[in-house]
Coordinates of C-alpha atoms (C1' of nucleotides) in Angstrom, one line a residue:
Chain A
M1 CA 90.2 131.7 105.5
T2 CA 87.1 131.9 107.6
G3 CA 84.5 129.8 109.1
V4 CA 84.1 126.2 110.0
T5 CA 83.2 123.6 107.4
D6 CA 81.8 120.3 108.5
I7 CA 82.3 117.4 106.2
S8 CA 80.3 114.3 106.9
V9 CA 82.1 111.2 106.0
A10 CA 80.0 108.2 105.1
D11 CA 81.1 104.7 105.4
R12 CA 83.0 104.7 102.2
I13 CA 86.1 106.3 101.0
T14 CA 84.8 109.8 100.9
W15 CA 87.6 111.2 103.0
R16 CA 89.8 111.2 100.0
F17 CA 87.3 113.1 98.0
T18 CA 86.9 115.4 101.0
K19 CA 90.6 116.1 101.0
T20 CA 90.6 116.6 97.2
W21 CA 87.7 119.0 97.5
L22 CA 89.4 120.7 100.4
F23 CA 92.5 121.5 98.5
N24 CA 90.5 122.8 95.5
Q25 CA 88.6 125.4 97.4
D26 CA 89.2 129.0 96.5
E27 CA 88.5 130.0 100.1
M28 CA 89.8 127.6 102.7
P29 CA 88.0 127.2 106.0
D30 CA 90.0 127.5 109.1
I31 CA 88.9 124.3 110.6
I32 CA 87.8 121.1 109.0
M33 CA 85.8 118.7 111.0
I34 CA 85.6 115.3 109.5
L35 CA 82.9 113.2 111.0
Q36 CA 83.1 109.5 110.8
G37 CA 80.4 107.7 112.7
S38 CA 80.3 109.2 116.1
S39 CA 83.9 110.4 115.9
T40 CA 85.3 113.6 114.7
M41 CA 88.6 114.6 113.4
N42 CA 89.4 118.3 113.7
I43 CA 92.0 119.8 111.5
N44 CA 93.1 123.3 112.1
L45 CA 94.3 124.3 108.7
S46 CA 95.7 127.6 109.8
A47 CA 98.0 125.7 112.1
N48 CA 98.8 122.9 109.7
H49 CA 101.9 123.1 107.7
H50 CA 100.9 122.2 104.3
P51 CA 102.9 123.4 101.3
S52 CA 99.9 123.6 99.0
L53 CA 98.0 125.7 101.5
H54 CA 100.9 127.8 102.4
P55 CA 103.0 128.7 99.4
T56 CA 105.3 130.8 101.4
W57 CA 105.6 128.2 104.0
T58 CA 109.0 127.8 105.5
S59 CA 109.4 125.1 108.0
P60 CA 111.8 122.2 108.7
Y61 CA 109.6 120.3 106.2
A62 CA 110.6 122.4 103.4
P63 CA 112.2 119.6 101.3
C64 CA 108.8 118.1 100.9
D65 CA 107.5 120.8 98.7
G66 CA 105.0 119.4 96.3
F67 CA 104.1 116.7 98.8
Y68 CA 100.5 117.0 97.8
G69 CA 101.5 115.1 94.7
G70 CA 102.2 112.2 97.0
Q71 CA 105.7 112.9 98.2
W72 CA 105.3 111.6 101.7
H73 CA 107.3 108.6 100.8
E74 CA 110.4 110.7 100.2
I75 CA 110.4 111.8 103.8
H76 CA 111.2 109.7 106.8
P77 CA 107.9 109.1 108.6
Q78 CA 109.4 110.7 111.7
F79 CA 109.0 114.0 109.9
W80 CA 105.6 113.6 108.5
N81 CA 102.9 116.1 109.3
K82 CA 99.3 115.2 109.6
F83 CA 98.7 115.4 105.9
H84 CA 101.6 113.1 105.2
V85 CA 100.1 110.6 107.6
W86 CA 96.8 110.9 105.7
E87 CA 98.6 110.5 102.4
W88 CA 100.2 107.4 103.7
L89 CA 96.9 106.1 104.9
Q90 CA 95.4 106.7 101.6
Q91 CA 98.2 104.9 99.8
L92 CA 97.7 102.0 102.2
V93 CA 94.0 102.0 101.5
D94 CA 94.6 102.0 97.8
A95 CA 97.4 99.5 97.7
N96 CA 95.6 97.0 99.9
Q97 CA 92.2 97.8 98.4
L98 CA 90.9 98.3 101.9
D99 CA 87.5 99.6 102.6
A100 CA 88.2 103.1 103.9
S101 CA 85.6 102.5 106.6
C102 CA 88.0 100.0 108.1
I103 CA 90.3 102.9 109.0
P104 CA 89.3 105.1 111.9
F105 CA 90.9 108.2 110.5
Q106 CA 90.1 110.2 113.6
E107 CA 92.7 108.0 115.3
F108 CA 95.4 109.2 113.0
D109 CA 95.0 112.9 113.5
I110 CA 98.7 112.8 114.5
T111 CA 102.1 113.7 113.2
G112 CA 104.6 111.3 111.9
E113 CA 106.6 111.6 115.1
R114 CA 103.7 110.3 117.1
L115 CA 103.0 107.7 114.4
C116 CA 106.5 106.3 114.7
S117 CA 106.3 106.1 118.4
M118 CA 103.2 103.9 118.3
T119 CA 103.6 100.3 119.2
L120 CA 101.8 97.4 117.6
Q121 CA 99.4 97.4 120.5
D122 CA 98.7 101.1 119.9
F123 CA 97.9 100.4 116.3
I124 CA 95.6 97.5 117.1
H125 CA 93.9 99.6 119.8
A126 CA 93.5 102.4 117.3
S127 CA 92.3 100.4 114.3
G128 CA 91.7 96.9 115.2
S129 CA 93.2 94.2 113.0
V130 CA 94.1 96.7 110.4
G131 CA 96.6 97.8 113.0
H132 CA 98.8 95.0 111.9
I133 CA 99.0 96.3 108.4
L134 CA 99.5 99.9 109.5
Y135 CA 102.2 99.0 112.1
S136 CA 104.0 96.8 109.7
N137 CA 104.1 99.4 107.1
V138 CA 105.3 102.1 109.4
Q139 CA 108.1 99.9 110.6
S140 CA 109.0 99.1 107.1
L141 CA 109.1 102.7 106.2
K142 CA 111.0 103.6 109.3
W143 CA 113.8 101.2 108.7
H144 CA 113.8 100.7 105.0
G145 CA 111.6 103.4 103.5
Q146 CA 112.7 105.3 100.4
Y147 CA 112.9 108.9 101.1
G148 CA 115.0 111.7 99.8
S149 CA 118.5 111.7 101.3
H150 CA 118.5 115.5 100.8
M151 CA 115.8 115.7 103.4
L152 CA 117.8 113.9 105.9
Q153 CA 121.0 115.7 105.2
S154 CA 119.3 119.1 105.4
L155 CA 118.0 118.2 108.8
N156 CA 121.2 116.6 109.9
V157 CA 119.3 113.5 110.7
V158 CA 121.1 110.2 111.6
I159 CA 119.2 107.2 110.5
K160 CA 119.3 104.4 112.9
T161 CA 120.3 101.2 111.2
E162 CA 119.8 98.9 114.1
Q163 CA 116.5 97.4 114.5
T164 CA 115.1 97.1 118.0
D165 CA 111.9 95.5 116.7
A166 CA 111.7 92.4 114.7
P167 CA 111.7 93.3 111.1
V168 CA 108.1 93.6 110.0
I169 CA 107.6 94.1 106.3
S170 CA 105.2 96.1 104.4
P171 CA 102.0 94.5 103.2
W172 CA 101.6 96.7 100.2
K173 CA 100.2 94.4 97.7
E174 CA 98.2 91.7 99.2
D175 CA 95.2 89.8 98.2
S176 CA 93.2 87.6 100.4
Y177 CA 93.2 84.3 98.6
Q178 CA 90.2 82.4 99.6
Y179 CA 89.2 79.1 98.3
N180 CA 85.8 77.7 98.9
N181 CA 84.8 74.1 98.5
N182 CA 82.6 74.9 95.5
N183 CA 85.8 75.8 93.6
S184 CA 84.5 79.2 92.9
Y185 CA 87.6 81.0 92.0
D186 CA 85.7 84.1 91.2
D187 CA 84.7 84.3 94.9
M188 CA 88.3 84.0 95.9
Y189 CA 89.1 87.1 94.0
E190 CA 86.2 89.0 95.2
S191 CA 87.5 88.9 98.7
K192 CA 90.2 91.5 98.3
V193 CA 88.8 93.8 100.9
F194 CA 90.5 93.6 104.2
C195 CA 88.3 94.8 106.9
R196 CA 88.4 94.4 110.6
N197 CA 86.2 91.4 110.6
Q198 CA 88.3 89.7 107.9
L199 CA 91.7 90.3 109.1
P200 CA 92.4 88.3 112.2
A201 CA 93.0 85.0 110.5
V202 CA 95.4 86.5 108.1
A203 CA 97.0 88.9 110.5
S204 CA 97.8 86.1 112.8
S205 CA 99.2 83.9 110.1
P206 CA 102.9 83.1 110.2
Y207 CA 103.7 85.9 107.9
N208 CA 101.9 88.5 109.9
G209 CA 99.3 89.8 107.6
G210 CA 100.4 88.6 104.3
F211 CA 103.6 90.5 103.5
A212 CA 104.6 90.5 99.9
E213 CA 108.1 89.1 99.8
S214 CA 109.0 91.6 97.1
D215 CA 108.9 94.1 99.8
V216 CA 111.2 92.1 101.8
R217 CA 113.6 91.9 98.9
K218 CA 113.1 95.6 98.1
S219 CA 113.7 96.5 101.7
H220 CA 116.8 94.3 101.7
E221 CA 118.0 95.9 98.5
H222 CA 117.5 99.3 99.9
H223 CA 119.5 98.4 102.9
Q224 CA 122.4 97.2 100.7
K225 CA 122.1 99.3 97.6
P226 CA 120.0 102.3 98.1
S227 CA 120.2 103.3 94.5
S228 CA 119.4 99.9 93.0
K229 CA 116.3 99.6 90.9
K230 CA 113.2 98.1 92.2
H231 CA 111.2 95.9 90.0
N232 CA 108.0 94.1 90.9
P233 CA 105.9 93.8 87.8
R234 CA 102.3 93.1 88.1
G235 CA 102.3 93.0 91.8
T236 CA 102.9 89.8 93.7
H237 CA 105.3 87.3 92.2
L238 CA 104.2 83.7 91.6
W239 CA 106.3 82.3 94.4
E240 CA 104.8 84.8 96.8
F241 CA 101.4 83.8 95.6
I242 CA 102.2 80.2 96.3
R243 CA 103.7 81.1 99.7
D244 CA 100.7 83.1 100.6
I245 CA 98.4 80.2 99.9
L246 CA 100.5 78.0 102.0
L247 CA 100.4 80.5 104.9
T248 CA 96.7 80.7 104.9
P249 CA 95.6 77.1 104.8
D250 CA 92.4 77.8 106.6
K251 CA 91.2 79.8 103.7
N252 CA 92.7 77.6 101.0
P253 CA 92.2 74.1 102.0
G254 CA 93.4 71.4 99.7
L255 CA 95.3 73.4 97.2
I256 CA 98.9 73.2 98.4
K257 CA 100.2 71.7 101.6
W258 CA 103.4 71.7 103.5
E259 CA 105.4 68.5 103.3
D260 CA 108.0 69.7 105.6
R261 CA 107.3 73.0 107.1
S262 CA 110.7 73.6 108.7
E263 CA 112.5 72.8 105.4
G264 CA 110.1 74.8 103.2
V265 CA 109.0 71.7 101.3
F266 CA 105.5 71.8 99.9
R267 CA 103.3 69.9 97.5
F268 CA 100.6 70.8 95.1
L269 CA 97.5 68.9 95.8
K270 CA 95.3 70.6 93.1
S271 CA 97.8 71.7 90.6
E272 CA 95.3 72.8 88.0
A273 CA 93.2 74.6 90.6
V274 CA 96.2 76.6 91.7
A275 CA 97.1 77.4 88.1
Q276 CA 93.6 78.6 87.5
L277 CA 93.8 80.7 90.6
W278 CA 97.1 82.2 89.5
G279 CA 95.6 82.8 86.1
K280 CA 92.6 84.5 87.6
K281 CA 94.9 86.8 89.5
K282 CA 96.8 87.6 86.4
N283 CA 93.7 88.0 84.3
N284 CA 94.8 85.1 82.2
N285 CA 92.1 82.4 81.7
S286 CA 94.5 80.2 79.8
M287 CA 96.9 79.6 82.6
T288 CA 97.7 75.9 83.2
Y289 CA 99.8 74.0 85.6
E290 CA 102.1 73.3 82.7
K291 CA 102.8 77.0 82.3
L292 CA 102.8 77.7 86.0
S293 CA 105.4 75.0 86.6
R294 CA 107.6 76.4 83.9
A295 CA 107.6 79.7 85.8
M296 CA 108.3 77.8 88.9
R297 CA 111.3 76.1 87.3
Y298 CA 112.8 79.5 86.5
Y299 CA 113.1 80.0 90.2
Y300 CA 115.6 77.3 90.6
K301 CA 118.3 79.3 89.0
R302 CA 117.5 82.3 91.2
E303 CA 117.5 80.0 94.2
I304 CA 114.0 81.1 95.2
L305 CA 113.1 77.4 94.8
E306 CA 115.1 74.3 95.1
R307 CA 114.6 71.1 93.2
V308 CA 113.1 68.2 95.0
D309 CA 114.2 65.3 92.8
G310 CA 112.0 62.3 92.2
R311 CA 108.9 63.8 93.7
R312 CA 106.1 65.0 91.5
L313 CA 104.4 68.3 92.4
V314 CA 106.8 68.9 95.2
Y315 CA 108.9 72.0 95.5
K316 CA 111.1 73.6 98.2
F317 CA 111.7 77.2 99.0
G318 CA 115.3 78.2 98.4
K319 CA 117.6 80.6 100.3
N320 CA 116.3 83.6 98.3
A321 CA 112.7 83.0 99.3
H322 CA 111.6 84.8 102.4
G323 CA 108.6 85.1 104.6
W324 CA 107.7 81.4 104.7
K325 CA 109.5 80.4 107.8
E326 CA 107.7 80.3 111.1
S327 CA 110.6 82.1 112.7
E328 CA 110.1 85.0 110.3
S329 CA 106.7 85.7 111.7
Chain B
dT1 C1' 111.8 105.2 74.2
dT2 C1' 114.8 101.9 76.1
dT3 C1' 116.1 98.7 79.4
dT4 C1' 115.2 95.3 82.7
dC5 C1' 112.8 91.8 84.8
dT6 C1' 109.3 88.3 85.4
dT7 C1' 106.5 85.7 83.6
dT8 C1' 103.9 83.4 79.5
dT9 C1' 103.7 80.5 75.7
dC10 C1' 105.3 76.9 72.9
dC11 C1' 108.1 73.3 72.2
dT12 C1' 110.9 68.8 72.4
dG13 C1' 112.2 65.1 74.9
dG14 C1' 112.4 62.4 79.1
dT15 C1' 110.2 60.2 83.4
dT16 C1' 106.7 58.2 86.4
Chain C
dT1 C1' 98.4 57.0 77.9
dA2 C1' 98.2 60.7 81.0
dA3 C1' 100.4 63.7 83.9
dC4 C1' 104.4 65.6 85.2
dC5 C1' 109.4 67.3 84.8
dA6 C1' 113.3 69.8 82.5
dG7 C1' 114.8 73.4 80.1
dG8 C1' 115.5 76.2 75.5
dA9 C1' 113.7 80.0 73.0
dA10 C1' 111.0 83.8 72.1
dA11 C1' 107.6 87.1 73.2
dA12 C1' 104.6 89.7 76.3
dG13 C1' 103.8 93.0 79.7
dA14 C1' 104.9 96.3 83.1
dA15 C1' 107.9 99.2 85.8
dA16 C1' 111.9 102.1 86.1

DNA sequence: TTTTCTTTTCCTGGTT
DNA sequence: TAACCAGGAAAAGAAA
C-alpha cells in the first residue's frame, strides 16, 4: 500500500461511499484523509486493525472477524476500533435518517474505548444537538447492547450491570412528527431529517430526543432474558407514536393533549387527524380513528394502556408503557 | 418456510 | 343521528 489518497467529502453522505470505495480498492493507500468542510480526518490504514484489510490480522478484536458486514453490534463498544465507530455512526445515520452532514465525522476518529468515556457534554461539544442521540445510543449499547458473549468470554471481560448514569435509551427509529396548522400531513412526514438546527426542541423534550420505547423494552428484555426474541415490526409502535406526539406538543399542537401528565392520562383532540397521521406513517391512506382506536384497545390487555371509563377519547398509559413520565427524562 | 407479534380490517352491539 | 366505545374474529405484514 503506498501513497496518500485524499477524499473530499461533500455535504452529503459520501463518507459511506468513500468507505465502500476504500474497501474495494485493489491497492490500498496508507493514509486516507477525509475532508469535511475545513476539517480533516486522517486514517492510517496500515496502523488500523481492520479484518477486511488484514486477513491475517490477529488482535484482541479477533472475534469480530467479518465486521465489515456490520458486526460492530456484536462487540461491546468498549472494544470497537475506529471502523466499528464508523459503522455505528453509519447505522445511526441510516436508522434516524440523519443528514450525514450533521455528523462531524472528524470528531469521531476515535476508538470505542474513547467513545465510551465521552460524557454527554463531550458528545454535544463534538456534534451539537446530535450529541444527544449519539450519547444515548452509546449508553444504550454500553449497558444493554447485543454483542456476542463469546467475545466477552474470550477477553475475560466482566460486564458491569450497575448503571452510574441515568438509563438513556437508544433513539434508533424516530421520526420528527411535525404538525402545521394547515393540516399538511405530508409536510409532517417530510421532516424526518434530524439536523443540528432541528434537534434542540426534540432533544430537550422529556424523553430526551425521542426514544422509541421498543428500545426500552428490548433493552429491558435483554437485561432479563438475553436470548429472548426481539420483535418490533414496522418500526415505532402505535402507542409510541402517540407518546411521541404528546412529548413534542410544540410541534404537534392540537392533536392530543395531556389531561393529567403525572398520571399519564391524555385525550385526543383531533382523533381523525391523528389517525391520518398514523396512516401516513404506515403508508395506509385508509386509516381511521375507528381502526386506530381498535389497536389502542388491544393495549389494555397488555397493560400498555389503561381504560378510562366514561370519558370519550381519553386514554391512560399503563404500567408497561415507558418513556412518557417526566421523571424518565 | 414457519412462527410470532403487532396491527389492520370488518363486524355487531352498546353508549353518549 | 353521529361519534365513540368494546371486543370478537380473521387477515396482513414484517421480523426472527
